[in-house]
Amino acid sequence: MDRLPHLDRTLDESAPPRWASPAADATHLVRTVHAARRLPLGELGSVESRLLVSQQVALPYVLPLAVRLPRAVPLLDALFFPGDLLLATVGVPAAAWAPLP
């Protein structure tokens, strides 16, 4: 992955506002998304990328990084099945792709 200046920043830093901590009774999904927002972008793996893309969280930051992974391994298994990250990225609404180069 290219070393871009923003890869050492988290989504909470890059895509404000910073999210409050999840409620004590929050679901596993909510807790996991919140935890992924606190990881530096350069440390997002395939599992976190698939999760954030499928939940449409901070797509301008996550989508460019997420599409790099299946380019190398198209049927990458990002937790559920081979190709799940690729499927998540192609399922993103067209409007999310418009501002991206």
PDB file of N, CA and C in Angstrom:
ATOM      1  N   MET A   1       0.842  -1.165   0.000  1.00  0.00           N
ATOM      2  CA  MET A   1       0.000   0.000   0.000  1.00  0.00           C
ATOM      3  C   MET A   1       0.889   1.229   0.000  1.00  0.00           C
ATOM      4  N   ASP A   2       0.552   2.230  -0.781  1.00  0.00           N
ATOM      5  CA  ASP A   2       1.310   3.464  -0.827  1.00  0.00           C
ATOM      6  C   ASP A   2       1.275   4.136   0.540  1.00  0.00           C
ATOM      7  N   ARG A   3       2.351   4.807   0.846  1.00  0.00           N
ATOM      8  CA  ARG A   3       2.394   5.533   2.116  1.00  0.00           C
ATOM      9  C   ARG A   3       1.862   6.937   1.863  1.00  0.00           C
ATOM     10  N   LEU A   4       0.598   7.147   2.118  1.00  0.00           N
ATOM     11  CA  LEU A   4      -0.037   8.431   1.935  1.00  0.00           C
ATOM     12  C   LEU A   4      -0.069   9.166   3.268  1.00  0.00           C
ATOM     13  N   PRO A   5      -0.070  10.491   3.251  1.00  0.00           N
ATOM     14  CA  PRO A   5       0.018  11.250   4.499  1.00  0.00           C
ATOM     15  C   PRO A   5      -1.088  10.949   5.506  1.00  0.00           C
ATOM     16  N   HIS A   6      -2.262  10.599   5.037  1.00  0.00           N
ATOM     17  CA  HIS A   6      -3.383  10.398   5.957  1.00  0.00           C
ATOM     18  C   HIS A   6      -3.475   8.989   6.532  1.00  0.00           C
ATOM     19  N   LEU A   7      -2.627   8.077   6.132  1.00  0.00           N
ATOM     20  CA  LEU A   7      -2.752   6.691   6.577  1.00  0.00           C
ATOM     21  C   LEU A   7      -2.424   6.493   8.056  1.00  0.00           C
ATOM     22  N   ASP A   8      -1.793   7.462   8.679  1.00  0.00           N
ATOM     23  CA  ASP A   8      -1.512   7.355  10.109  1.00  0.00           C
ATOM     24  C   ASP A   8      -2.641   7.943  10.954  1.00  0.00           C
ATOM     25  N   ARG A   9      -3.659   8.475  10.293  1.00  0.00           N
ATOM     26  CA  ARG A   9      -4.797   9.061  10.991  1.00  0.00           C
ATOM     27  C   ARG A   9      -5.961   8.072  11.034  1.00  0.00           C
ATOM     28  N   THR A  10      -6.805   8.226  12.029  1.00  0.00           N
ATOM     29  CA  THR A  10      -7.995   7.380  12.153  1.00  0.00           C
ATOM     30  C   THR A  10      -9.167   8.042  11.431  1.00  0.00           C
ATOM     31  N   LEU A  11     -10.246   7.306  11.264  1.00  0.00           N
ATOM     32  CA  LEU A  11     -11.453   7.901  10.692  1.00  0.00           C
ATOM     33  C   LEU A  11     -12.047   8.933  11.632  1.00  0.00           C
ATOM     34  N   ASP A  12     -11.913   8.731  12.933  1.00  0.00           N
ATOM     35  CA  ASP A  12     -12.395   9.737  13.878  1.00  0.00           C
ATOM     36  C   ASP A  12     -11.664  11.054  13.675  1.00  0.00           C
ATOM     37  N   GLU A  13     -10.392  11.002  13.277  1.00  0.00           N
ATOM     38  CA  GLU A  13      -9.620  12.218  13.017  1.00  0.00           C
ATOM     39  C   GLU A  13      -9.882  12.759  11.613  1.00  0.00           C
ATOM     40  N   SER A  14     -10.019  11.871  10.647  1.00  0.00           N
ATOM     41  CA  SER A  14     -10.129  12.269   9.244  1.00  0.00           C
ATOM     42  C   SER A  14     -11.540  12.618   8.808  1.00  0.00           C
ATOM     43  N   ALA A  15     -12.525  11.979   9.387  1.00  0.00           N
ATOM     44  CA  ALA A  15     -13.926  12.167   8.980  1.00  0.00           C
ATOM     45  C   ALA A  15     -14.763  12.581  10.184  1.00  0.00           C
ATOM     46  N   PRO A  16     -14.578  13.832  10.616  1.00  0.00           N
ATOM     47  CA  PRO A  16     -15.334  14.275  11.787  1.00  0.00           C
ATOM     48  C   PRO A  16     -16.834  14.289  11.509  1.00  0.00           C
ATOM     49  N   PRO A  17     -17.649  14.294  12.531  1.00  0.00           N
ATOM     50  CA  PRO A  17     -17.264  14.422  13.929  1.00  0.00           C
ATOM     51  C   PRO A  17     -16.809  13.088  14.521  1.00  0.00           C
ATOM     52  N   ARG A  18     -16.008  13.193  15.556  1.00  0.00           N
ATOM     53  CA  ARG A  18     -15.556  12.007  16.280  1.00  0.00           C
ATOM     54  C   ARG A  18     -16.783  11.330  16.887  1.00  0.00           C
ATOM     55  N   TRP A  19     -16.866  10.031  16.717  1.00  0.00           N
ATOM     56  CA  TRP A  19     -18.003   9.291  17.253  1.00  0.00           C
ATOM     57  C   TRP A  19     -17.826   9.085  18.750  1.00  0.00           C
ATOM     58  N   ALA A  20     -18.903   9.224  19.481  1.00  0.00           N
ATOM     59  CA  ALA A  20     -18.887   8.918  20.909  1.00  0.00           C
ATOM     60  C   ALA A  20     -18.742   7.407  21.081  1.00  0.00           C
ATOM     61  N   SER A  21     -18.342   6.999  22.254  1.00  0.00           N
ATOM     62  CA  SER A  21     -18.241   5.560  22.528  1.00  0.00           C
ATOM     63  C   SER A  21     -19.617   4.927  22.393  1.00  0.00           C
ATOM     64  N   PRO A  22     -19.670   3.679  21.928  1.00  0.00           N
ATOM     65  CA  PRO A  22     -20.973   3.023  21.801  1.00  0.00           C
ATOM     66  C   PRO A  22     -21.609   2.794  23.170  1.00  0.00           C
ATOM     67  N   ALA A  23     -22.911   2.729  23.171  1.00  0.00           N
ATOM     68  CA  ALA A  23     -23.651   2.477  24.409  1.00  0.00           C
ATOM     69  C   ALA A  23     -23.278   1.114  24.980  1.00  0.00           C
ATOM     70  N   ALA A  24     -23.474   0.969  26.252  1.00  0.00           N
ATOM     71  CA  ALA A  24     -23.130  -0.294  26.927  1.00  0.00           C
ATOM     72  C   ALA A  24     -23.890  -1.483  26.342  1.00  0.00           C
ATOM     73  N   ASP A  25     -25.089  -1.249  25.853  1.00  0.00           N
ATOM     74  CA  ASP A  25     -25.893  -2.343  25.305  1.00  0.00           C
ATOM     75  C   ASP A  25     -25.821  -2.408  23.777  1.00  0.00           C
ATOM     76  N   ALA A  26     -24.817  -1.766  23.182  1.00  0.00           N
ATOM     77  CA  ALA A  26     -24.672  -1.754  21.725  1.00  0.00           C
ATOM     78  C   ALA A  26     -24.408  -3.154  21.196  1.00  0.00           C
ATOM     79  N   THR A  27     -24.824  -3.378  19.963  1.00  0.00           N
ATOM     80  CA  THR A  27     -24.609  -4.681  19.326  1.00  0.00           C
ATOM     81  C   THR A  27     -23.128  -4.875  19.004  1.00  0.00           C
ATOM     82  N   HIS A  28     -22.773  -6.110  18.709  1.00  0.00           N
ATOM     83  CA  HIS A  28     -21.402  -6.426  18.305  1.00  0.00           C
ATOM     84  C   HIS A  28     -21.022  -5.630  17.056  1.00  0.00           C
ATOM     85  N   LEU A  29     -21.939  -5.514  16.114  1.00  0.00           N
ATOM     86  CA  LEU A  29     -21.687  -4.763  14.888  1.00  0.00           C
ATOM     87  C   LEU A  29     -21.340  -3.311  15.204  1.00  0.00           C
ATOM     88  N   VAL A  30     -22.125  -2.675  16.037  1.00  0.00           N
ATOM     89  CA  VAL A  30     -21.879  -1.272  16.387  1.00  0.00           C
ATOM     90  C   VAL A  30     -20.542  -1.120  17.084  1.00  0.00           C
ATOM     91  N   ARG A  31     -20.230  -1.992  18.024  1.00  0.00           N
ATOM     92  CA  ARG A  31     -18.944  -1.911  18.735  1.00  0.00           C
ATOM     93  C   ARG A  31     -17.777  -2.119  17.771  1.00  0.00           C
ATOM     94  N   THR A  32     -17.938  -3.030  16.821  1.00  0.00           N
ATOM     95  CA  THR A  32     -16.870  -3.319  15.869  1.00  0.00           C
ATOM     96  C   THR A  32     -16.645  -2.150  14.914  1.00  0.00           C
ATOM     97  N   VAL A  33     -17.709  -1.524  14.438  1.00  0.00           N
ATOM     98  CA  VAL A  33     -17.571  -0.355  13.560  1.00  0.00           C
ATOM     99  C   VAL A  33     -16.897   0.783  14.314  1.00  0.00           C
ATOM    100  N   HIS A  34     -17.299   1.014  15.537  1.00  0.00           N
ATOM    101  CA  HIS A  34     -16.667   2.063  16.342  1.00  0.00           C
ATOM    102  C   HIS A  34     -15.180   1.775  16.533  1.00  0.00           C
ATOM    103  N   ALA A  35     -14.841   0.546  16.806  1.00  0.00           N
ATOM    104  CA  ALA A  35     -13.430   0.177  16.985  1.00  0.00           C
ATOM    105  C   ALA A  35     -12.644   0.386  15.687  1.00  0.00           C
ATOM    106  N   ALA A  36     -13.238   0.065  14.553  1.00  0.00           N
ATOM    107  CA  ALA A  36     -12.560   0.242  13.262  1.00  0.00           C
ATOM    108  C   ALA A  36     -12.307   1.713  12.972  1.00  0.00           C
ATOM    109  N   ARG A  37     -13.204   2.589  13.393  1.00  0.00           N
ATOM    110  CA  ARG A  37     -13.010   4.033  13.194  1.00  0.00           C
ATOM    111  C   ARG A  37     -11.828   4.566  13.984  1.00  0.00           C
ATOM    112  N   ARG A  38     -11.405   3.829  14.992  1.00  0.00           N
ATOM    113  CA  ARG A  38     -10.297   4.282  15.836  1.00  0.00           C
ATOM    114  C   ARG A  38      -8.949   3.696  15.411  1.00  0.00           C
ATOM    115  N   LEU A  39      -8.938   2.866  14.375  1.00  0.00           N
ATOM    116  CA  LEU A  39      -7.687   2.322  13.839  1.00  0.00           C
ATOM    117  C   LEU A  39      -7.094   3.300  12.829  1.00  0.00           C
ATOM    118  N   PRO A  40      -5.768   3.430  12.788  1.00  0.00           N
ATOM    119  CA  PRO A  40      -5.180   4.223  11.704  1.00  0.00           C
ATOM    120  C   PRO A  40      -5.569   3.612  10.361  1.00  0.00           C
ATOM    121  N   LEU A  41      -5.846   4.455   9.384  1.00  0.00           N
ATOM    122  CA  LEU A  41      -6.286   3.967   8.070  1.00  0.00           C
ATOM    123  C   LEU A  41      -5.302   2.966   7.483  1.00  0.00           C
ATOM    124  N   GLY A  42      -4.034   3.174   7.696  1.00  0.00           N
ATOM    125  CA  GLY A  42      -3.023   2.258   7.172  1.00  0.00           C
ATOM    126  C   GLY A  42      -3.055   0.885   7.807  1.00  0.00           C
ATOM    127  N   GLU A  43      -3.746   0.746   8.926  1.00  0.00           N
ATOM    128  CA  GLU A  43      -3.836  -0.539   9.618  1.00  0.00           C
ATOM    129  C   GLU A  43      -5.160  -1.260   9.353  1.00  0.00           C
ATOM    130  N   LEU A  44      -6.043  -0.648   8.568  1.00  0.00           N
ATOM    131  CA  LEU A  44      -7.306  -1.324   8.247  1.00  0.00           C
ATOM    132  C   LEU A  44      -7.006  -2.539   7.383  1.00  0.00           C
ATOM    133  N   GLY A  45      -7.443  -3.680   7.828  1.00  0.00           N
ATOM    134  CA  GLY A  45      -7.275  -4.900   7.048  1.00  0.00           C
ATOM    135  C   GLY A  45      -8.511  -5.179   6.221  1.00  0.00           C
ATOM    136  N   SER A  46      -8.537  -6.340   5.618  1.00  0.00           N
ATOM    137  CA  SER A  46      -9.659  -6.698   4.757  1.00  0.00           C
ATOM    138  C   SER A  46     -10.965  -6.801   5.534  1.00  0.00           C
ATOM    139  N   VAL A  47     -10.905  -7.313   6.752  1.00  0.00           N
ATOM    140  CA  VAL A  47     -12.124  -7.477   7.554  1.00  0.00           C
ATOM    141  C   VAL A  47     -12.718  -6.116   7.911  1.00  0.00           C
ATOM    142  N   GLU A  48     -11.872  -5.204   8.412  1.00  0.00           N
ATOM    143  CA  GLU A  48     -12.355  -3.873   8.776  1.00  0.00           C
ATOM    144  C   GLU A  48     -12.827  -3.105   7.536  1.00  0.00           C
ATOM    145  N   SER A  49     -12.096  -3.239   6.449  1.00  0.00           N
ATOM    146  CA  SER A  49     -12.476  -2.546   5.212  1.00  0.00           C
ATOM    147  C   SER A  49     -13.830  -3.017   4.715  1.00  0.00           C
ATOM    148  N   ARG A  50     -14.044  -4.343   4.695  1.00  0.00           N
ATOM    149  CA  ARG A  50     -15.340  -4.872   4.257  1.00  0.00           C
ATOM    150  C   ARG A  50     -16.454  -4.372   5.160  1.00  0.00           C
ATOM    151  N   LEU A  51     -16.217  -4.373   6.444  1.00  0.00           N
ATOM    152  CA  LEU A  51     -17.222  -3.922   7.398  1.00  0.00           C
ATOM    153  C   LEU A  51     -17.576  -2.451   7.171  1.00  0.00           C
ATOM    154  N   LEU A  52     -16.571  -1.598   7.074  1.00  0.00           N
ATOM    155  CA  LEU A  52     -16.818  -0.169   6.899  1.00  0.00           C
ATOM    156  C   LEU A  52     -17.482   0.126   5.560  1.00  0.00           C
ATOM    157  N   VAL A  53     -17.054  -0.548   4.503  1.00  0.00           N
ATOM    158  CA  VAL A  53     -17.666  -0.335   3.191  1.00  0.00           C
ATOM    159  C   VAL A  53     -19.108  -0.816   3.199  1.00  0.00           C
ATOM    160  N   SER A  54     -19.357  -1.985   3.726  1.00  0.00           N
ATOM    161  CA  SER A  54     -20.724  -2.522   3.710  1.00  0.00           C
ATOM    162  C   SER A  54     -21.666  -1.694   4.583  1.00  0.00           C
ATOM    163  N   GLN A  55     -21.130  -1.027   5.607  1.00  0.00           N
ATOM    164  CA  GLN A  55     -21.945  -0.159   6.455  1.00  0.00           C
ATOM    165  C   GLN A  55     -21.931   1.286   5.954  1.00  0.00           C
ATOM    166  N   GLN A  56     -21.211   1.529   4.853  1.00  0.00           N
ATOM    167  CA  GLN A  56     -21.099   2.840   4.217  1.00  0.00           C
ATOM    168  C   GLN A  56     -20.620   3.913   5.190  1.00  0.00           C
ATOM    169  N   VAL A  57     -19.561   3.590   5.909  1.00  0.00           N
ATOM    170  CA  VAL A  57     -18.962   4.505   6.876  1.00  0.00           C
ATOM    171  C   VAL A  57     -17.748   5.180   6.247  1.00  0.00           C
ATOM    172  N   ALA A  58     -17.755   6.502   6.192  1.00  0.00           N
ATOM    173  CA  ALA A  58     -16.629   7.311   5.717  1.00  0.00           C
ATOM    174  C   ALA A  58     -16.079   6.809   4.382  1.00  0.00           C
ATOM    175  N   LEU A  59     -16.964   6.556   3.450  1.00  0.00           N
ATOM    176  CA  LEU A  59     -16.557   5.977   2.158  1.00  0.00           C
ATOM    177  C   LEU A  59     -15.480   6.764   1.416  1.00  0.00           C
ATOM    178  N   PRO A  60     -15.458   8.093   1.451  1.00  0.00           N
ATOM    179  CA  PRO A  60     -14.382   8.791   0.734  1.00  0.00           C
ATOM    180  C   PRO A  60     -12.978   8.408   1.221  1.00  0.00           C
ATOM    181  N   TYR A  61     -12.871   7.968   2.461  1.00  0.00           N
ATOM    182  CA  TYR A  61     -11.578   7.561   3.010  1.00  0.00           C
ATOM    183  C   TYR A  61     -11.346   6.062   2.877  1.00  0.00           C
ATOM    184  N   VAL A  62     -12.388   5.284   3.102  1.00  0.00           N
ATOM    185  CA  VAL A  62     -12.253   3.827   3.159  1.00  0.00           C
ATOM    186  C   VAL A  62     -12.257   3.186   1.778  1.00  0.00           C
ATOM    187  N   LEU A  63     -13.106   3.651   0.896  1.00  0.00           N
ATOM    188  CA  LEU A  63     -13.270   3.013  -0.414  1.00  0.00           C
ATOM    189  C   LEU A  63     -11.978   2.968  -1.238  1.00  0.00           C
ATOM    190  N   PRO A  64     -11.212   4.060  -1.331  1.00  0.00           N
ATOM    191  CA  PRO A  64      -9.965   3.977  -2.108  1.00  0.00           C
ATOM    192  C   PRO A  64      -8.982   2.943  -1.551  1.00  0.00           C
ATOM    193  N   LEU A  65      -8.986   2.766  -0.248  1.00  0.00           N
ATOM    194  CA  LEU A  65      -8.102   1.761   0.356  1.00  0.00           C
ATOM    195  C   LEU A  65      -8.661   0.363   0.170  1.00  0.00           C
ATOM    196  N   ALA A  66      -9.972   0.230   0.291  1.00  0.00           N
ATOM    197  CA  ALA A  66     -10.607  -1.083   0.198  1.00  0.00           C
ATOM    198  C   ALA A  66     -10.483  -1.689  -1.194  1.00  0.00           C
ATOM    199  N   VAL A  67     -10.533  -0.868  -2.237  1.00  0.00           N
ATOM    200  CA  VAL A  67     -10.479  -1.429  -3.593  1.00  0.00           C
ATOM    201  C   VAL A  67      -9.088  -1.932  -3.951  1.00  0.00           C
ATOM    202  N   ARG A  68      -8.087  -1.524  -3.220  1.00  0.00           N
ATOM    203  CA  ARG A  68      -6.724  -2.003  -3.500  1.00  0.00           C
ATOM    204  C   ARG A  68      -6.548  -3.473  -3.146  1.00  0.00           C
ATOM    205  N   LEU A  69      -7.228  -3.915  -2.117  1.00  0.00           N
ATOM    206  CA  LEU A  69      -7.040  -5.294  -1.648  1.00  0.00           C
ATOM    207  C   LEU A  69      -7.539  -6.326  -2.652  1.00  0.00           C
ATOM    208  N   PRO A  70      -8.770  -6.234  -3.181  1.00  0.00           N
ATOM    209  CA  PRO A  70      -9.195  -7.245  -4.149  1.00  0.00           C
ATOM    210  C   PRO A  70      -8.509  -7.114  -5.509  1.00  0.00           C
ATOM    211  N   ARG A  71      -7.841  -6.000  -5.772  1.00  0.00           N
ATOM    212  CA  ARG A  71      -7.078  -5.895  -7.022  1.00  0.00           C
ATOM    213  C   ARG A  71      -5.945  -6.914  -7.002  1.00  0.00           C
ATOM    214  N   ALA A  72      -5.356  -7.118  -5.845  1.00  0.00           N
ATOM    215  CA  ALA A  72      -4.262  -8.083  -5.724  1.00  0.00           C
ATOM    216  C   ALA A  72      -4.796  -9.512  -5.622  1.00  0.00           C
ATOM    217  N   VAL A  73      -5.867  -9.698  -4.881  1.00  0.00           N
ATOM    218  CA  VAL A  73      -6.470 -11.017  -4.669  1.00  0.00           C
ATOM    219  C   VAL A  73      -7.984 -10.844  -4.813  1.00  0.00           C
ATOM    220  N   PRO A  74      -8.530 -10.973  -6.022  1.00  0.00           N
ATOM    221  CA  PRO A  74      -9.954 -10.693  -6.238  1.00  0.00           C
ATOM    222  C   PRO A  74     -10.906 -11.466  -5.332  1.00  0.00           C
ATOM    223  N   LEU A  75     -10.614 -12.703  -5.065  1.00  0.00           N
ATOM    224  CA  LEU A  75     -11.519 -13.505  -4.228  1.00  0.00           C
ATOM    225  C   LEU A  75     -11.039 -13.564  -2.781  1.00  0.00           C
ATOM    226  N   LEU A  76     -10.476 -12.465  -2.328  1.00  0.00           N
ATOM    227  CA  LEU A  76     -10.023 -12.346  -0.955  1.00  0.00           C
ATOM    228  C   LEU A  76     -11.195 -12.610  -0.006  1.00  0.00           C
ATOM    229  N   ASP A  77     -10.962 -13.433   0.991  1.00  0.00           N
ATOM    230  CA  ASP A  77     -11.978 -13.758   1.988  1.00  0.00           C
ATOM    231  C   ASP A  77     -11.798 -12.799   3.160  1.00  0.00           C
ATOM    232  N   ALA A  78     -12.718 -11.856   3.306  1.00  0.00           N
ATOM    233  CA  ALA A  78     -12.643 -10.858   4.367  1.00  0.00           C
ATOM    234  C   ALA A  78     -13.626 -11.176   5.483  1.00  0.00           C
ATOM    235  N   LEU A  79     -13.708 -12.416   5.859  1.00  0.00           N
ATOM    236  CA  LEU A  79     -14.453 -12.938   7.000  1.00  0.00           C
ATOM    237  C   LEU A  79     -15.581 -13.885   6.633  1.00  0.00           C
ATOM    238  N   PHE A  80     -16.386 -13.555   5.634  1.00  0.00           N
ATOM    239  CA  PHE A  80     -17.566 -14.370   5.379  1.00  0.00           C
ATOM    240  C   PHE A  80     -17.408 -15.396   4.275  1.00  0.00           C
ATOM    241  N   PHE A  81     -16.859 -15.000   3.126  1.00  0.00           N
ATOM    242  CA  PHE A  81     -16.707 -15.922   2.003  1.00  0.00           C
ATOM    243  C   PHE A  81     -15.723 -15.327   1.004  1.00  0.00           C
ATOM    244  N   PRO A  82     -15.133 -16.166   0.145  1.00  0.00           N
ATOM    245  CA  PRO A  82     -14.218 -15.638  -0.865  1.00  0.00           C
ATOM    246  C   PRO A  82     -14.918 -14.599  -1.746  1.00  0.00           C
ATOM    247  N   GLY A  83     -14.298 -13.435  -1.854  1.00  0.00           N
ATOM    248  CA  GLY A  83     -14.852 -12.368  -2.678  1.00  0.00           C
ATOM    249  C   GLY A  83     -15.781 -11.418  -1.947  1.00  0.00           C
ATOM    250  N   ASP A  84     -15.923 -11.565  -0.627  1.00  0.00           N
ATOM    251  CA  ASP A  84     -16.869 -10.708   0.091  1.00  0.00           C
ATOM    252  C   ASP A  84     -16.463  -9.233   0.100  1.00  0.00           C
ATOM    253  N   LEU A  85     -15.172  -8.935   0.124  1.00  0.00           N
ATOM    254  CA  LEU A  85     -14.740  -7.538   0.057  1.00  0.00           C
ATOM    255  C   LEU A  85     -15.020  -6.961  -1.332  1.00  0.00           C
ATOM    256  N   LEU A  86     -14.744  -7.730  -2.362  1.00  0.00           N
ATOM    257  CA  LEU A  86     -15.041  -7.289  -3.727  1.00  0.00           C
ATOM    258  C   LEU A  86     -16.538  -7.019  -3.882  1.00  0.00           C
ATOM    259  N   LEU A  87     -17.353  -7.915  -3.381  1.00  0.00           N
ATOM    260  CA  LEU A  87     -18.804  -7.743  -3.459  1.00  0.00           C
ATOM    261  C   LEU A  87     -19.246  -6.490  -2.707  1.00  0.00           C
ATOM    262  N   ALA A  88     -18.661  -6.241  -1.555  1.00  0.00           N
ATOM    263  CA  ALA A  88     -19.017  -5.041  -0.792  1.00  0.00           C
ATOM    264  C   ALA A  88     -18.661  -3.775  -1.565  1.00  0.00           C
ATOM    265  N   THR A  89     -17.498  -3.764  -2.216  1.00  0.00           N
ATOM    266  CA  THR A  89     -17.087  -2.555  -2.938  1.00  0.00           C
ATOM    267  C   THR A  89     -17.938  -2.314  -4.179  1.00  0.00           C
ATOM    268  N   VAL A  90     -18.288  -3.357  -4.913  1.00  0.00           N
ATOM    269  CA  VAL A  90     -19.110  -3.142  -6.111  1.00  0.00           C
ATOM    270  C   VAL A  90     -20.558  -2.836  -5.746  1.00  0.00           C
ATOM    271  N   GLY A  91     -20.942  -3.116  -4.519  1.00  0.00           N
ATOM    272  CA  GLY A  91     -22.298  -2.821  -4.079  1.00  0.00           C
ATOM    273  C   GLY A  91     -22.501  -1.406  -3.562  1.00  0.00           C
ATOM    274  N   VAL A  92     -21.434  -0.626  -3.543  1.00  0.00           N
ATOM    275  CA  VAL A  92     -21.519   0.756  -3.065  1.00  0.00           C
ATOM    276  C   VAL A  92     -22.294   1.583  -4.081  1.00  0.00           C
ATOM    277  N   PRO A  93     -23.192   2.460  -3.628  1.00  0.00           N
ATOM    278  CA  PRO A  93     -23.943   3.307  -4.556  1.00  0.00           C
ATOM    279  C   PRO A  93     -23.025   4.134  -5.457  1.00  0.00           C
ATOM    280  N   ALA A  94     -23.456   4.355  -6.682  1.00  0.00           N
ATOM    281  CA  ALA A  94     -22.650   5.097  -7.669  1.00  0.00           C
ATOM    282  C   ALA A  94     -22.259   6.471  -7.162  1.00  0.00           C
ATOM    283  N   ALA A  95     -23.108   7.108  -6.395  1.00  0.00           N
ATOM    284  CA  ALA A  95     -22.820   8.450  -5.899  1.00  0.00           C
ATOM    285  C   ALA A  95     -21.559   8.483  -5.027  1.00  0.00           C
ATOM    286  N   ALA A  96     -21.249   7.382  -4.358  1.00  0.00           N
ATOM    287  CA  ALA A  96     -20.044   7.345  -3.512  1.00  0.00           C
ATOM    288  C   ALA A  96     -18.772   7.320  -4.357  1.00  0.00           C
ATOM    289  N   TRP A  97     -18.860   6.806  -5.579  1.00  0.00           N
ATOM    290  CA  TRP A  97     -17.691   6.727  -6.452  1.00  0.00           C
ATOM    291  C   TRP A  97     -17.422   8.045  -7.161  1.00  0.00           C
ATOM    292  N   ALA A  98     -18.442   8.875  -7.350  1.00  0.00           N
ATOM    293  CA  ALA A  98     -18.334  10.091  -8.156  1.00  0.00           C
ATOM    294  C   ALA A  98     -17.179  11.015  -7.738  1.00  0.00           C
ATOM    295  N   PRO A  99     -16.990  11.290  -6.445  1.00  0.00           N
ATOM    296  CA  PRO A  99     -15.910  12.227  -6.085  1.00  0.00           C
ATOM    297  C   PRO A  99     -14.513  11.605  -6.087  1.00  0.00           C
ATOM    298  N   LEU A 100     -14.437  10.306  -6.294  1.00  0.00           N
ATOM    299  CA  LEU A 100     -13.140   9.623  -6.236  1.00  0.00           C
ATOM    300  C   LEU A 100     -12.480   9.593  -7.615  1.00  0.00           C
ATOM    301  N   PRO A 101     -11.160   9.750  -7.636  1.00  0.00           N
ATOM    302  CA  PRO A 101     -10.469   9.710  -8.958  1.00  0.00           C
ATOM    303  C   PRO A 101     -10.510   8.334  -9.585  1.00  0.00           C
TER     304      PRO A 101
END
